[in-house]
Coordinates of C-alpha atoms in Angstrom, one line a residue:
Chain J
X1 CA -22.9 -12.3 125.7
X2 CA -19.8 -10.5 123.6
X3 CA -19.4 -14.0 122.1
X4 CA -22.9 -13.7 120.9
X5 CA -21.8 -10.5 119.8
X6 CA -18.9 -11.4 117.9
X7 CA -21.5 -14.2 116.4
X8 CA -23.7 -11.9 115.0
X9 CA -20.8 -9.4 113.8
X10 CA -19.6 -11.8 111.3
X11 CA -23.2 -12.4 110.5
X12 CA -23.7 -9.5 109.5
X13 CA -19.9 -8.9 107.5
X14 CA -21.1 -12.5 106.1
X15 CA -24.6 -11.0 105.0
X16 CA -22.8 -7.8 103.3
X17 CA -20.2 -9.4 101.7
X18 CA -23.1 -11.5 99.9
X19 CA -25.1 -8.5 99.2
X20 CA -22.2 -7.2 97.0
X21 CA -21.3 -10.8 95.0
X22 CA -25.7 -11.0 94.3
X23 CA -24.6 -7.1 93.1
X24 CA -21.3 -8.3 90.8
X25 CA -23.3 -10.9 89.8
X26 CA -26.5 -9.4 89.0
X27 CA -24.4 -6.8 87.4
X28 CA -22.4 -9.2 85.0
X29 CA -25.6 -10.3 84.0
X30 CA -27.5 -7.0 83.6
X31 CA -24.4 -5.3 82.1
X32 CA -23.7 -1.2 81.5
X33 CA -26.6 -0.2 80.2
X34 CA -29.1 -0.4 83.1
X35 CA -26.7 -1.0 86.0
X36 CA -23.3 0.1 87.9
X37 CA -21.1 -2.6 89.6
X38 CA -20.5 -1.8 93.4
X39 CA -16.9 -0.1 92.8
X40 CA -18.2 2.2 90.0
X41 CA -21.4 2.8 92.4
X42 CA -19.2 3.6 95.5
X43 CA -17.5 6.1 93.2
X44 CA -19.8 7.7 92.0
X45 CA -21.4 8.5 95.4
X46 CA -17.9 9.4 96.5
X47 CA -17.6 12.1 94.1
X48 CA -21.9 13.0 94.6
X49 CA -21.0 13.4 97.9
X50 CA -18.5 16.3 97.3
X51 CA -20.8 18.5 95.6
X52 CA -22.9 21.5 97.2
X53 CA -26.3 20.6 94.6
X54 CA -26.4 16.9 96.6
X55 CA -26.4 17.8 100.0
X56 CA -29.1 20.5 99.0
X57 CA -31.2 17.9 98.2
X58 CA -30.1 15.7 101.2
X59 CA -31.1 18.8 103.4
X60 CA -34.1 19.0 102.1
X61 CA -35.8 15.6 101.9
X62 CA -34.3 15.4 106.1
X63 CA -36.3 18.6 107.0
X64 CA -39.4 17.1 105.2
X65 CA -38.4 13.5 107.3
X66 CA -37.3 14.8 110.2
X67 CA -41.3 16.9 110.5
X68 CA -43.6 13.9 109.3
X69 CA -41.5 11.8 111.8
X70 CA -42.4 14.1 114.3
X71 CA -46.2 14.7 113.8
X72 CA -46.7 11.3 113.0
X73 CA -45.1 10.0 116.6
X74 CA -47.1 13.1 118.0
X75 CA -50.5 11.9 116.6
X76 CA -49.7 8.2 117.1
X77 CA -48.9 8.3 120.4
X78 CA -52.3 10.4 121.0
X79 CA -54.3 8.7 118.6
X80 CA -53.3 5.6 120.7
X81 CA -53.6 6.4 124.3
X82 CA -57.0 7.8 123.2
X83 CA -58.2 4.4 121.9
X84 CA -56.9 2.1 124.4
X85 CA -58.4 4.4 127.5
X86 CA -61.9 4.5 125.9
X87 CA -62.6 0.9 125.5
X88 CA -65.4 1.0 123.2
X89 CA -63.1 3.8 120.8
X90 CA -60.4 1.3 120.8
X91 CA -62.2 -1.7 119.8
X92 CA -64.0 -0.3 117.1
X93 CA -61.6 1.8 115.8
X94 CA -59.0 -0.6 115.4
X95 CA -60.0 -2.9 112.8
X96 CA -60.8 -0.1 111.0
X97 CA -56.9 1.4 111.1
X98 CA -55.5 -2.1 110.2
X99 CA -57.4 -1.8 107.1
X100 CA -56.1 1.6 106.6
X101 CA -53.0 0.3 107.0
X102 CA -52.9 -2.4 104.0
X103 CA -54.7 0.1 101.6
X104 CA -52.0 1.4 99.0
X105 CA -51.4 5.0 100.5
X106 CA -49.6 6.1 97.2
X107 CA -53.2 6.3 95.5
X108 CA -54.2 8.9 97.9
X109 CA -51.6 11.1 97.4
X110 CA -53.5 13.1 94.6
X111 CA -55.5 13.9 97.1
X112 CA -53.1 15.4 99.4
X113 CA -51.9 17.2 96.5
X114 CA -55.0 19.1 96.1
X115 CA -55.5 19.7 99.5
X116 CA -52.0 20.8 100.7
X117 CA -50.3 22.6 97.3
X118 CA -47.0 21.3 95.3
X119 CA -44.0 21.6 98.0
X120 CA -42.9 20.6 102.0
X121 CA -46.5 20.7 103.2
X122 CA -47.6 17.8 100.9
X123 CA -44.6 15.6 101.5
X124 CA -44.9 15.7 105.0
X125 CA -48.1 15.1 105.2
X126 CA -47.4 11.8 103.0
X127 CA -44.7 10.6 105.0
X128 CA -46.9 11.1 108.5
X129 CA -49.8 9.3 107.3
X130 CA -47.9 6.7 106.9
X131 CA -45.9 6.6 109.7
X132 CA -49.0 7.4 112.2
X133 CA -50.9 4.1 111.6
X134 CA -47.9 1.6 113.2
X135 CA -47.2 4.4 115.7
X136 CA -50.5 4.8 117.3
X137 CA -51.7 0.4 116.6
X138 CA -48.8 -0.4 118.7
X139 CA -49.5 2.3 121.0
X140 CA -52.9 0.5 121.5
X141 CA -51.6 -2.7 122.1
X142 CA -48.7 -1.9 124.8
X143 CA -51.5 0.4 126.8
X144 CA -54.4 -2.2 126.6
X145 CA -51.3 -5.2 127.8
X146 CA -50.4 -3.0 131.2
X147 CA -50.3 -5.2 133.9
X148 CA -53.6 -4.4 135.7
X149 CA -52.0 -4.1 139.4
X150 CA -50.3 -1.0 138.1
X151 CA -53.5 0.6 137.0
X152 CA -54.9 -0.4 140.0
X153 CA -52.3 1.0 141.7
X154 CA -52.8 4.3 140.3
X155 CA -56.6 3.9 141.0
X156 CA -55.8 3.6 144.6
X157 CA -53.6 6.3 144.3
X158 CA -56.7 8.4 142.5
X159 CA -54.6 9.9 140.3
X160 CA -56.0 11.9 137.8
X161 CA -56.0 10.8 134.2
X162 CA -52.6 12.7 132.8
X163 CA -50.7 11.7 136.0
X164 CA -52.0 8.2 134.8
X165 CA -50.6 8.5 131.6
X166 CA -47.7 10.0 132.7
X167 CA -46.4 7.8 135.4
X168 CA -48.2 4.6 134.8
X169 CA -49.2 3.6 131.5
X170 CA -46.5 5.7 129.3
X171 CA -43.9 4.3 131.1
X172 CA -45.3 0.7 131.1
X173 CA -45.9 0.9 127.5
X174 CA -42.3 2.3 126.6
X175 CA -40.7 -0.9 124.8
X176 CA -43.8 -1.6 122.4
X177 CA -43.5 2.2 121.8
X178 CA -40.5 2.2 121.1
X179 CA -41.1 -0.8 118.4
X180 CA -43.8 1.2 116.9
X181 CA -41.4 4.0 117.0
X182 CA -39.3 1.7 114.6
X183 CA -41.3 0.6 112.3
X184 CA -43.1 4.1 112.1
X185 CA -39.3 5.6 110.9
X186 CA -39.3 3.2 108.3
X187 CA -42.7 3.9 106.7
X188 CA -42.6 7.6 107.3
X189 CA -39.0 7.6 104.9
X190 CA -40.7 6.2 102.7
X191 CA -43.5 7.6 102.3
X192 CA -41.2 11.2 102.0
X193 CA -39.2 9.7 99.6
X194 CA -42.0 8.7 97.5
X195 CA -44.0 12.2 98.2
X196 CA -40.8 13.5 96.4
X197 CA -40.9 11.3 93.6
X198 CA -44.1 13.1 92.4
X199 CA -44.6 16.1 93.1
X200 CA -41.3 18.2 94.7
X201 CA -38.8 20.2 92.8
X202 CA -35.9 19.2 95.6
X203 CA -34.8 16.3 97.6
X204 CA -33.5 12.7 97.0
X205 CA -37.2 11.7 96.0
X206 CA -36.7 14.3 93.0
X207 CA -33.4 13.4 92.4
X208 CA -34.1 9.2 91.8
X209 CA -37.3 10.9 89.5
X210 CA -35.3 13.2 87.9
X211 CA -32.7 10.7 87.5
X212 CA -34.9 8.4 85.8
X213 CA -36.2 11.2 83.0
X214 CA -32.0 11.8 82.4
X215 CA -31.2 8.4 82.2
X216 CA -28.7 8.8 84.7
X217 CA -28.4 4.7 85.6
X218 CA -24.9 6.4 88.1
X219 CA -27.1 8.5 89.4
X220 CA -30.3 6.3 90.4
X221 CA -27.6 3.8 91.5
X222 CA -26.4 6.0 94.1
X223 CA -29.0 7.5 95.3
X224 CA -30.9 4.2 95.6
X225 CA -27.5 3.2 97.4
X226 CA -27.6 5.9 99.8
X227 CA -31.1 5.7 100.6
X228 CA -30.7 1.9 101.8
X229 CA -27.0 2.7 103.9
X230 CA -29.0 5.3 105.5
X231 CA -32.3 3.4 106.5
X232 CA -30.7 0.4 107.7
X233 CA -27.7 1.9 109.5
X234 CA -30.9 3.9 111.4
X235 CA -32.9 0.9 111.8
X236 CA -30.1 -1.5 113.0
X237 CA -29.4 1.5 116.1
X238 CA -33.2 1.1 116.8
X239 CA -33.3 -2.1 116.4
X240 CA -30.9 -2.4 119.1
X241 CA -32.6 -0.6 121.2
X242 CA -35.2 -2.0 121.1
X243 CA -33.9 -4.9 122.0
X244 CA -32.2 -3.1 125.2
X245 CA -35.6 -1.9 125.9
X246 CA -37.3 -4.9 125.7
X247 CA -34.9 -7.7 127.6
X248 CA -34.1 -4.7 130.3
X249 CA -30.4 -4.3 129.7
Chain Z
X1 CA -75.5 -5.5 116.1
X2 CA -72.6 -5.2 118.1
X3 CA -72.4 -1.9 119.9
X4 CA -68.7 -1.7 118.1
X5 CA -70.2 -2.2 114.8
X6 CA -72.9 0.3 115.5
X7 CA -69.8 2.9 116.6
X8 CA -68.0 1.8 112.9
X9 CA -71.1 2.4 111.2
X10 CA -71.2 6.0 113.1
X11 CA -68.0 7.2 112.3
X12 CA -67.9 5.9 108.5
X13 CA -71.4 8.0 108.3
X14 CA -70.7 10.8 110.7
X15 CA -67.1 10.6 108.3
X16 CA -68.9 11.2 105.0
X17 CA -71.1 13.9 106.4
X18 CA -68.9 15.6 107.5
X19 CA -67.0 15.8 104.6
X20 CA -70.2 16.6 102.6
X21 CA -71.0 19.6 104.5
X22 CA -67.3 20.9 104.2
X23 CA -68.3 20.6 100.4
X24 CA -71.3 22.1 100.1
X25 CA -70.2 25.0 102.3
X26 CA -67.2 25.2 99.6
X27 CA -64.9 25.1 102.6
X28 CA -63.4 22.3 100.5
X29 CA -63.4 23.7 97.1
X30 CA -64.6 21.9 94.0
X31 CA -61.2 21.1 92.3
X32 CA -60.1 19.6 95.7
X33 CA -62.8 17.3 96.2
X34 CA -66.4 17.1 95.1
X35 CA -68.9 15.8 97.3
X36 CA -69.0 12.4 98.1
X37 CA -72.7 12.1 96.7
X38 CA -71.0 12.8 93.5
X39 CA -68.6 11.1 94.0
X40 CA -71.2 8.0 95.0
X41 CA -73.0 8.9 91.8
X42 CA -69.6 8.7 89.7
X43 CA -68.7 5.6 90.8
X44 CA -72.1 4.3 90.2
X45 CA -71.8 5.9 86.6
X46 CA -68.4 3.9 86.3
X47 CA -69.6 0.7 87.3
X48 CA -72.8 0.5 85.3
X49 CA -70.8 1.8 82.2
X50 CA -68.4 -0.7 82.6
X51 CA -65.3 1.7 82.3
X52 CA -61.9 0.6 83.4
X53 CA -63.1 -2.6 84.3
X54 CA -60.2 -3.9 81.6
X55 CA -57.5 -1.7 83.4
X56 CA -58.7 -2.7 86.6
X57 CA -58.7 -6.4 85.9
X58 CA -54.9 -6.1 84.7
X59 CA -53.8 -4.6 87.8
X60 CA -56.2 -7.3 89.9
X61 CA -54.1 -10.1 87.6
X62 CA -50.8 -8.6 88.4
X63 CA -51.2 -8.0 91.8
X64 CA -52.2 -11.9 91.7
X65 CA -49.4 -13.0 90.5
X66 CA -47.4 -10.8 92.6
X67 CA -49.1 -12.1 95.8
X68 CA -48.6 -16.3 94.9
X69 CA -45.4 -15.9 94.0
X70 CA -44.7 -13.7 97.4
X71 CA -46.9 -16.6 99.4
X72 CA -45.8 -19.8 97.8
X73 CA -42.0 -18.6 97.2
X74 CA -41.5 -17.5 100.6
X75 CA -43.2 -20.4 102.0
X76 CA -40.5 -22.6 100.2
X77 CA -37.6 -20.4 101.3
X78 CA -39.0 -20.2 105.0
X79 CA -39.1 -23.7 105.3
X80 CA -35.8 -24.4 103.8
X81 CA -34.5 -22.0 106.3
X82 CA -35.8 -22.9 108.9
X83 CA -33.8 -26.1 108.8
X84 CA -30.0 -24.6 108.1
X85 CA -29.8 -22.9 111.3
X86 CA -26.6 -21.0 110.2
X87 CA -27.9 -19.7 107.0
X88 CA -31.1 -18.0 109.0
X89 CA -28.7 -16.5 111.7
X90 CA -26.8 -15.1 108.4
X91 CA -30.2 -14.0 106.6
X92 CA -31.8 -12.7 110.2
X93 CA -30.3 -9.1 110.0
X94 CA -31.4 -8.9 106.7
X95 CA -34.7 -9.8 107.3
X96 CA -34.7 -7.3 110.5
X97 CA -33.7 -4.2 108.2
X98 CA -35.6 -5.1 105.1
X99 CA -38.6 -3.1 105.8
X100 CA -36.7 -0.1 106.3
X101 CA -35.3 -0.2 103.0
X102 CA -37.6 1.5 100.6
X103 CA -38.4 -1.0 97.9
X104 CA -40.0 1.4 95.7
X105 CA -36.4 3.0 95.0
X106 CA -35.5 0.1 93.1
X107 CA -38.4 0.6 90.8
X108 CA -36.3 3.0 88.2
X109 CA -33.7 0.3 88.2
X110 CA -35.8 -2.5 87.4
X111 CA -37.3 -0.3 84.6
X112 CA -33.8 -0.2 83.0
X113 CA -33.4 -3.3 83.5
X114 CA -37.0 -5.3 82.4
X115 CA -38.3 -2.4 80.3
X116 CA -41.7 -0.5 80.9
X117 CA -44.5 -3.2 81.6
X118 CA -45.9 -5.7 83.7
X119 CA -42.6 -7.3 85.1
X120 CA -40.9 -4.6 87.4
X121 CA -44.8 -3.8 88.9
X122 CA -45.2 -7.4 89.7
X123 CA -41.5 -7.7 91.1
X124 CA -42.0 -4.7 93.3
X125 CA -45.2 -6.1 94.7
X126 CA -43.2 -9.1 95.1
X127 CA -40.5 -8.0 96.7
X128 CA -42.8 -6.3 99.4
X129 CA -44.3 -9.3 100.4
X130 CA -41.8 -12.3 100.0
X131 CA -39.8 -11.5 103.4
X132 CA -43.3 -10.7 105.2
X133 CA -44.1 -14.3 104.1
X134 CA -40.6 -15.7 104.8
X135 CA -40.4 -14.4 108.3
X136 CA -44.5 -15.0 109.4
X137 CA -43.1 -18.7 108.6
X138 CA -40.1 -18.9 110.6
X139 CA -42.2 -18.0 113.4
X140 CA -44.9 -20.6 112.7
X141 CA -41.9 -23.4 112.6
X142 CA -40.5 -21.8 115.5
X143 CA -43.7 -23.1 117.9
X144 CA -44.2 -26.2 116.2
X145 CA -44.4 -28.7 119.2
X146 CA -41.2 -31.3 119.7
X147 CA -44.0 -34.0 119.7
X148 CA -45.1 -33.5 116.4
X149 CA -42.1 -33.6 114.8
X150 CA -41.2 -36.6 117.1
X151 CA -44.2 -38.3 115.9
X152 CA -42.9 -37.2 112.3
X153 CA -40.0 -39.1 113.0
X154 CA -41.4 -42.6 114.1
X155 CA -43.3 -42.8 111.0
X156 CA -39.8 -42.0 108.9
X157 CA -41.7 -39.0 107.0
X158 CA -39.5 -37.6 104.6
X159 CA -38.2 -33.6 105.6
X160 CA -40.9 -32.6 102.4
X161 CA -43.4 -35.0 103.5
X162 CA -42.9 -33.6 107.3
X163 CA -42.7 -30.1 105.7
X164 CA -46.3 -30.7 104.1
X165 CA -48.4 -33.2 106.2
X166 CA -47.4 -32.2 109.5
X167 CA -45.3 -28.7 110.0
X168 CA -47.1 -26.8 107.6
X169 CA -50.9 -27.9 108.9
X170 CA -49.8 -26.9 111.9
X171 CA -48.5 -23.1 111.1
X172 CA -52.0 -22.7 109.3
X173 CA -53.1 -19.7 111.3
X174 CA -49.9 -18.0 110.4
X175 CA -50.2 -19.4 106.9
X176 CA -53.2 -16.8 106.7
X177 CA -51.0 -13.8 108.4
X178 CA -48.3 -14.2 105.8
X179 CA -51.2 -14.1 103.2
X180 CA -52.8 -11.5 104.4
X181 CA -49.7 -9.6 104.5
X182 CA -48.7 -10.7 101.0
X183 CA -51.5 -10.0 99.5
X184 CA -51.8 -6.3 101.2
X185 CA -47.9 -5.5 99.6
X186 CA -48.9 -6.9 96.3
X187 CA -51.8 -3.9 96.5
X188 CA -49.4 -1.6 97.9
X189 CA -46.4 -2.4 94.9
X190 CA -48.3 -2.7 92.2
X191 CA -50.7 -0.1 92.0
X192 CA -47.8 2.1 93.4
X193 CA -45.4 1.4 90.8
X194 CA -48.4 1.9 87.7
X195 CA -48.9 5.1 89.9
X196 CA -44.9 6.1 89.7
X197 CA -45.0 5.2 86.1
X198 CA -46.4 2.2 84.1
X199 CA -48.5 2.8 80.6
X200 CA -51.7 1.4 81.9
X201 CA -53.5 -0.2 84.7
X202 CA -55.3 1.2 87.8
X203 CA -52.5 3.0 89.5
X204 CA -52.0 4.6 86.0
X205 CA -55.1 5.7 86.0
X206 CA -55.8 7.4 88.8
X207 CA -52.3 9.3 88.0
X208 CA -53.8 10.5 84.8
X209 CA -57.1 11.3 85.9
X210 CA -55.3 13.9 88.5
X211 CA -53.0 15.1 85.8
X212 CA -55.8 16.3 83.8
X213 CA -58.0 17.2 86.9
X214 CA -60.6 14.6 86.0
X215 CA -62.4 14.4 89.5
X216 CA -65.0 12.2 88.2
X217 CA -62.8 9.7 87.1
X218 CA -60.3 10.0 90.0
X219 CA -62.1 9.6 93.0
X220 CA -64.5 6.8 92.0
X221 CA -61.2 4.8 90.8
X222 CA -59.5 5.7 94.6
X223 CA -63.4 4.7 96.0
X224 CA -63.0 1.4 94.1
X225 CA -59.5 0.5 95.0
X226 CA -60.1 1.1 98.2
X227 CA -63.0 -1.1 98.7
X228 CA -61.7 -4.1 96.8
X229 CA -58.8 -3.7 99.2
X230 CA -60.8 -3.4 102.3
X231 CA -62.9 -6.4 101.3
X232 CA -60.1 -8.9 100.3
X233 CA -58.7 -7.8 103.4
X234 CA -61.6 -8.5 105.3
X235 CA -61.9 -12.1 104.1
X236 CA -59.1 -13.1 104.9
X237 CA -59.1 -11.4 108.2
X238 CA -62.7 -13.7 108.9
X239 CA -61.2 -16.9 107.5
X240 CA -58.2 -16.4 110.5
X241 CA -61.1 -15.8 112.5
X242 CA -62.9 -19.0 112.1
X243 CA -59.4 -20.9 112.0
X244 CA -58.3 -19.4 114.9
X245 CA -61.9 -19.8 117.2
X246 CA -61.6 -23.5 115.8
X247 CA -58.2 -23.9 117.8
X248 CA -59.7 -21.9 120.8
X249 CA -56.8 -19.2 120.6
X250 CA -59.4 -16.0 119.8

């Protein structure tokens, strides 16, 4: 086991070390005018870092996260245990969100626009939509696979449908969650960054838009920078447990 | 009919009239929506009119171009990959985290660097779609039986001619996923990026139409999107269907 560990350690140094010779190299090629080399990059967010405006911003685009996260595990995780206890629901229903799920969400942003105003409301209702989807399909799927002798068990047991949740299928379900969980974080970033892009006056989204009207390459360098570091330092701790979850560590 | 399809029909219907009463109550207000019969009508307009139908087609294009070279591009690399063990196990934390990354950040750098057009739409679509394909692929290799590829052997089949007469056949059901997949984050990047900023195409559109508050151009343009999505989508999604009742796994 911690040899496999050490394994996939230098894996990953060996996978990072590449990253930044692709970014030399694509850099050499590219040149000053539309691209920073790591070191100049690195710098740059160094000194971003030390300034008051930036964290602002940082502030700003986490309070929006941190919400549509939170509704959209909320409503997923209803959504879900909805569909898969009503059998007919479920079935019908969930074609219909997997198509929801491959439709380009950006499109319907104008609409949220006009429906919830300019500002927080708007972006965090764009990054829960499309976090929610993932969050309550595989929701679905981990309810609907529970090993039937437990819900028999709880048959016997009569026990009424919220103790059912509760102590039977939540728990049973946990690991998939947990995976939908994961991939919901991703999305849900995402689509806050990109609710920032159009139509915020703070937060990283702005900043990469605003950055782009400037001209600023240092600028949309590092913030593109920080917004990858961040998501998959965040993703690589779910991902590992997740795995925990799901091999019973 | 099914009784699910009967209960899809209901809530699409039950959907829209809900959101037409909400209209005509002025609950929603005009400049927010306007009802989906006019909306029906505008789209109806838009279609007989032939409008957009050249923007439209350019982003259709692009978004096919973005979707092969996702598919047949990451079918090359998957299958390369699959046989260098060490480079996967290298690649496999990349391809873990990838998702999380959001690709659309890159779009301002690929502007500076390709210039406002075609190109950095279609990279971003394929960029989306190419590791959906790579790792749908790995998976299908991953189950291919030791028999096959024993047979493969006795009858001295070069690694390409193995890769294409019998490894691939056999990953075709997953063949279809990574399609499916690909062609969904071709939609998804394309039409994003004209949306973020591009000088024409569909995405563009619609982000000029809500600019100016043009309602009757917006929605019918979201309606059609939508439904070209939905029904690609659903082809595929029967073609699976049919592949996979053929091998008696649905």
């Amino acid at each position: 086991m911690i040899q496999s560990d050490r394994r996939q350690l230098i894996n990953v140094a060996i996978l990072i070390v590449g990253i930044l010779v692709f970014w030399e190299i694509a850099y050499l090629i590219v040149g000053e005018l539309a691209m920073r080399s790591p070191h100049e990059t690195f710098a740059f967010t160094w000194k971003l870092m030390q300034t008051d405006l930036f964290w602002g911003h940082v502030s700003e685009t986490m309070q929006a996260f941190a919400m549509a996260l939170a509704i959209a595990v909320g409503l997923g995780l209803l959504i879900g245990f909805t569909l898969a206890i009503h059998k007919l629901s479920g079935d019908a229903m969930e074609p219909m969100l997997v198509a929801l799920y491959s439709i380009p969400k950006i499109t319907l942003y104008p609409i949220i626009l006009l429906a919830f105003g300019l500002g927080m409301s708007a972006k965090v209702a764009f990054g829960a939509i499309h976090g929610v989807i993932p969050v309550a399909l595989f929701t679905l799927n981990a309810v609907r696979a529970t090993k039937p002798i437990l819900i028999k068990t709880g048959r016997v047991l009569k026990l009424p449908p919220a103790a059912m949740v509760r102590t039977i299928l939540f728990p049973a379900a946990v690991p998939e969650i947990f995976t939908g969980i994961r991939v919901g974080f991703s999305l849900t970033l995402i689509g806050t960054v990109l609710g920032e892009m159009f139509a915020s006056q703070r937060g990283m989204g702005y900043l990469l838009m605003n950055a782009i009207s400037l001209y600023n390459v240092d600028l949309i360098m590092a913030v593109t920078f920080l917004l990858c570091v961040f998501a998959s330092v965040v993703n690589t701790a779910l991902l590992i447990i997740d795995h925990r979850l799901h091999h019973g560590a | 009919m099914k009784p699910t399809q009967i209960y899809q029909i209901a809530i699409i219907l039950a959907f829209v009239a809900l959101l037409e009463v909400l209209c005509l109550t002025k609950v929603i207000d005009k400049i927010t929506m306007p009802a989906p019969h006019f909306i029906l009508r505008d789209f109806f307009l838009m279609i007989i009119h032939g409008r957009y139908f050249h923007e439209v087609g350019q982003s259709m294009f692009n978004v096919m171009i973005a979707f092969v070279s996702a598919f047949v591009i990451g079918i090359i690399t998957g299958t390369i990959l699959h046989a260098y063990r060490l480079v996967r196990d290298v690649m496999d934390p990349l391809f873990a985290t990838y998702y999380a990354i959001p690709v659309f950040a890159f779009y301002p750098l690929f502007i500076m660097i390709f210039g406002l057009g075609d190109g950095p739409q279609v990279l971003i679509g394929y960029m989306l779609g190419v590791v959906a394909v790579i790792v749908t692929i790995l998976n299908g290799l991953d189950r291919v039986p030791r028999v096959l590829k024993k047979t493969a052997r006795i009858n001295r089949l070069s690694p390409f001619q193995t890769a294409i007469r019998v490894t691939l056949p056999f990953c075709a059901p997953f063949l279809l996923t990574a399609a499916k997949l690909a062609l969904a984050y071709a939609f998804i990047g394309v039409i994003g990026s004209e949306f973020i900023m591009a000088r024409s195409g569909m995405g563009y559109e619609i982000g000029h139409a809500y600019t100016n508050f043009d309602n009757a151009t917006m929605y019918p343009l979201i309606l059609l999107l939508l439904l070209i999505s939905i029904f690609m989508n659903g082809i595929l999604t029967a073609w699976e269907k049919v592949l996979l009742a053929r091998r008696g796994q649905a």
